[in-house]
Amino acid sequence: MGVTIQGMGYYTPEKVLTNFDLEKMVDTSDQWITTRTGIKERRIAQTETLVEMAYRASLRALEEANTEPGEIDAILLATLTPEMSFPASACLLQARLGADRAFALDLSAACSGFLYGLEVANSLLSSGRVGRVLLVGAERLSQIVDWSDRTTCVLFGDGAGAVVLSAQGEGELLSCRLRSDGNYWDVLYADRCGYIRMKGKELFRLAVRLMAEVCEEVLHQAGISVEDVDLVVPHQANIRIMHALAERLNVPMEKVYSNIHRYGNTSAASIPIALYEARQEGRLRRGDLLLLTAMGAGLTWGASLLRF
Ligand code: UT7
C-alpha cells in the first residue's frame, strides 16, 4: 500500500533576523556565517507560539488536501521545543484544529523528527487502521538558543511544515531506514530548560558519513540507482554538509534542494518547509523520485525514498 502526500503547508514567522543583525549581537560576521553555513537569515517567532505555527502550517496542508480537520485520524507532531512539558503539543494542535476524531502525539527525534514521523505514519496507514494522518514538524528553537553564544546562535530559526498523508493516491514510500545511537547524546543537547549545546565539528563529520550511509542503504533496499533520483531534500543544517553529502552520493548539486539561506536550521520543520518550497519552485513534481535524509540530536538519523 502506498503513502501519498495529499497536501503540504508551512508557516514561518514574519520577523527576519539577518546575519547583519547578528553582527550587532555577538562577535560574528555575515561573511563567516555565509561561508561556513550558507545561512543569510532566519525567522524568529515573536507572538507566534509553537502550536500557532503548527496550526497555520496544518491549515494550509489540509486545505490543499481538500480535507476537513474532522477527517484526520492521527496527528503526529515532531518537535524538540514542545509548548509545555505535558500535555503533548499535538493535543493542543488537535484542539486548535477541531480534529475531534484524531488521536494525537508528539515525536521527539530532533532534526530527524519528520522522517521518523513519516515512517510511523506509513506503518499506521499500511495497517489500514487509519486513513489520514496529519504530520507536522514545528520548532521554536529561538527559545532555547543562547543568544550570547556565537557558535550556535547563528545557526537556528523557527518555523513549521505540515503534510497530510493518505494511503490513497499515486505516491509510495519505497524504502526507509531509521537509526539512532544514544552514545552520542552529548554531541548535541539541551538540559531541561537549558540552551542548545553542540560539538559542531564532530557533528559535521558524523552528519556527512551517517546520512550518506543511510541514503545508500535505502537506494540499495529499493533496488534504485542514485542517477534515477530526481531530487534530494536533506535536513537543512549547513550547506557545506549538503555539498559533502552530494559528493559522497555522487549526485550533482542541481538535484539537491536547499533553502537554508532563508531559514537556517529549523530542525524537524526543515524538511517539510523545503518540500513545499521545492514544489513551489518547480523542482518537485508528482511522480518524482524523492530522497529525504536527516541527522540530529540523539543521535538520530535516517533516509526515506519516496515516489512523490
Ligand atoms: O541539526 C543537527 C545537525 N547540525 C549540524 O550538523 C551542525 C554541524 N556543524 C556545523 O555545521 C559546523 O561545525 C559549524 C557551522 C557549527 C561550525 O563551523 P566550523 O567550520 O566547524 O567552525 P569551527 O567550529 O571549527 O570554528 C572555526 C572558528 C573558531 O575560531 P578559532 O578557534 O579557529 O579561532 C570559532 O571560534 O570560527 C570561530 N567561530 C566563529 N567566528 C565567527 C565559531 N562560530 C563563529 C561565528 N562567527 N558565529
Short mmCIF file of N, CA and C and ligand atoms in Angstrom, two decimals, residues 26-29 32-33 36-37 111 150-152 154-156 188 198-201 203-204 207 235 237-238 240-241 265 267 295-297, ligand 1:
data_model
loop_
_atom_site.label_atom_id
_atom_site.label_comp_id
_atom_site.label_asym_id
_atom_site.label_seq_id
_atom_site.Cartn_x
_atom_site.Cartn_y
_atom_site.Cartn_z
N VAL A 26 26.59 39.50 18.61
CA VAL A 26 27.76 38.71 19.02
C VAL A 26 28.93 39.00 18.07
N ASP A 27 30.11 38.50 18.43
CA ASP A 27 31.31 38.74 17.63
C ASP A 27 31.31 37.78 16.42
N THR A 28 30.59 38.18 15.39
CA THR A 28 30.50 37.35 14.18
C THR A 28 30.42 38.26 12.96
N SER A 29 30.35 37.66 11.78
CA SER A 29 30.22 38.47 10.57
C SER A 29 29.36 37.74 9.55
N TRP A 32 31.51 35.25 7.70
CA TRP A 32 31.77 33.96 8.38
C TRP A 32 30.54 33.06 8.28
N ILE A 33 29.38 33.61 8.63
CA ILE A 33 28.17 32.77 8.66
C ILE A 33 27.84 32.24 7.26
N ARG A 36 30.62 29.63 6.12
CA ARG A 36 30.70 28.40 6.92
C ARG A 36 29.40 27.63 6.97
N THR A 37 28.26 28.30 6.70
CA THR A 37 26.97 27.61 6.86
C THR A 37 26.02 27.75 5.67
N CYS A 111 16.12 16.72 14.78
CA CYS A 111 16.09 17.09 13.36
C CYS A 111 15.63 15.96 12.45
N ARG A 150 28.09 32.62 20.02
CA ARG A 150 28.15 32.79 18.57
C ARG A 150 28.29 31.45 17.82
N THR A 151 28.74 30.41 18.54
CA THR A 151 28.93 29.14 17.84
C THR A 151 27.60 28.43 17.55
N THR A 152 26.53 28.83 18.25
CA THR A 152 25.23 28.20 17.97
C THR A 152 24.15 29.19 17.53
N VAL A 154 23.89 31.58 15.57
CA VAL A 154 23.77 31.97 14.15
C VAL A 154 23.09 30.88 13.32
N LEU A 155 22.90 29.69 13.92
CA LEU A 155 22.51 28.53 13.10
C LEU A 155 21.00 28.28 13.00
N PHE A 156 20.27 28.65 14.06
CA PHE A 156 18.91 28.13 14.17
C PHE A 156 17.82 29.16 13.89
N LEU A 188 25.07 16.92 20.79
CA LEU A 188 24.07 17.97 20.59
C LEU A 188 22.94 17.76 21.59
N MET A 198 26.48 22.18 21.54
CA MET A 198 26.81 21.39 20.35
C MET A 198 28.31 21.28 20.14
N LYS A 199 28.76 20.07 19.76
CA LYS A 199 30.15 19.89 19.31
C LYS A 199 30.11 19.92 17.78
N GLY A 200 30.21 21.12 17.25
CA GLY A 200 29.93 21.35 15.83
C GLY A 200 30.76 20.54 14.86
N LYS A 201 32.06 20.51 15.10
CA LYS A 201 32.95 19.83 14.14
C LYS A 201 32.67 18.33 14.08
N LEU A 203 29.93 16.81 14.93
CA LEU A 203 28.60 16.61 14.36
C LEU A 203 28.63 16.71 12.84
N PHE A 204 29.41 17.64 12.36
CA PHE A 204 29.55 17.84 10.91
C PHE A 204 30.02 16.56 10.25
N ALA A 207 27.44 13.79 10.51
CA ALA A 207 26.28 14.06 9.64
C ALA A 207 26.55 13.60 8.22
N HIS A 235 17.97 17.44 5.42
CA HIS A 235 17.77 18.36 6.53
C HIS A 235 18.71 19.56 6.33
N ALA A 237 20.94 21.85 7.68
CA ALA A 237 21.77 22.21 8.84
C ALA A 237 22.96 23.06 8.45
N ASN A 238 23.53 22.76 7.27
CA ASN A 238 24.71 23.51 6.82
C ASN A 238 24.89 23.21 5.34
N ARG A 240 27.47 23.31 3.63
CA ARG A 240 28.69 22.52 3.38
C ARG A 240 28.44 21.02 3.64
N ILE A 241 27.54 20.72 4.58
CA ILE A 241 27.18 19.31 4.80
C ILE A 241 26.48 18.78 3.55
N ASN A 265 18.67 26.51 10.34
CA ASN A 265 18.28 25.16 10.74
C ASN A 265 17.00 25.23 11.57
N SER A 267 15.32 22.45 12.41
CA SER A 267 15.16 21.11 12.97
C SER A 267 14.04 20.32 12.29
N MET A 295 19.81 14.16 9.99
CA MET A 295 20.52 13.70 11.17
C MET A 295 20.40 14.76 12.26
N GLY A 296 20.23 14.33 13.49
CA GLY A 296 20.09 15.31 14.56
C GLY A 296 20.38 14.71 15.91
N ALA A 297 20.03 15.47 16.95
CA ALA A 297 20.34 15.08 18.32
C ALA A 297 19.77 13.70 18.62
O1 UT7 B 1 20.81 19.92 13.09
C1 UT7 B 1 21.68 18.96 13.61
C2 UT7 B 1 22.84 18.86 12.78
N1 UT7 B 1 23.69 20.01 12.97
C3 UT7 B 1 24.85 20.02 12.39
O2 UT7 B 1 25.12 19.05 11.70
C4 UT7 B 1 25.83 21.13 12.59
C5 UT7 B 1 27.21 20.63 12.19
N2 UT7 B 1 28.27 21.55 12.38
C6 UT7 B 1 28.46 22.66 11.63
O3 UT7 B 1 27.62 22.99 10.81
C7 UT7 B 1 29.74 23.43 11.76
O4 UT7 B 1 30.67 22.69 12.53
C8 UT7 B 1 29.57 24.84 12.40
C9 UT7 B 1 28.85 25.76 11.45
C10 UT7 B 1 28.79 24.73 13.69
C11 UT7 B 1 30.94 25.46 12.70
O5 UT7 B 1 31.71 25.52 11.51
P1 UT7 B 1 33.23 25.03 11.50
O6 UT7 B 1 33.74 25.28 10.16
O7 UT7 B 1 33.25 23.62 12.01
O8 UT7 B 1 33.92 26.04 12.51
P2 UT7 B 1 34.65 25.75 13.88
O9 UT7 B 1 33.69 25.32 14.94
O10 UT7 B 1 35.85 24.88 13.62
O11 UT7 B 1 35.19 27.19 14.23
C12 UT7 B 1 36.19 27.82 13.44
C13 UT7 B 1 36.50 29.16 14.06
C14 UT7 B 1 36.76 29.10 15.56
O12 UT7 B 1 37.77 30.05 15.86
P3 UT7 B 1 39.29 29.58 16.08
O13 UT7 B 1 39.24 28.59 17.22
O14 UT7 B 1 39.70 28.95 14.78
O15 UT7 B 1 39.98 30.85 16.40
C15 UT7 B 1 35.47 29.55 16.16
O16 UT7 B 1 35.63 30.15 17.42
O17 UT7 B 1 35.38 30.02 13.88
C16 UT7 B 1 35.02 30.57 15.14
N3 UT7 B 1 33.58 30.77 15.16
C17 UT7 B 1 33.01 31.90 14.69
N4 UT7 B 1 33.52 33.02 14.18
C18 UT7 B 1 32.67 33.96 13.78
C19 UT7 B 1 32.61 29.92 15.57
N5 UT7 B 1 31.40 30.48 15.38
C20 UT7 B 1 31.63 31.69 14.83
C21 UT7 B 1 30.78 32.74 14.43
N6 UT7 B 1 31.34 33.84 13.90
N7 UT7 B 1 29.45 32.65 14.51
#
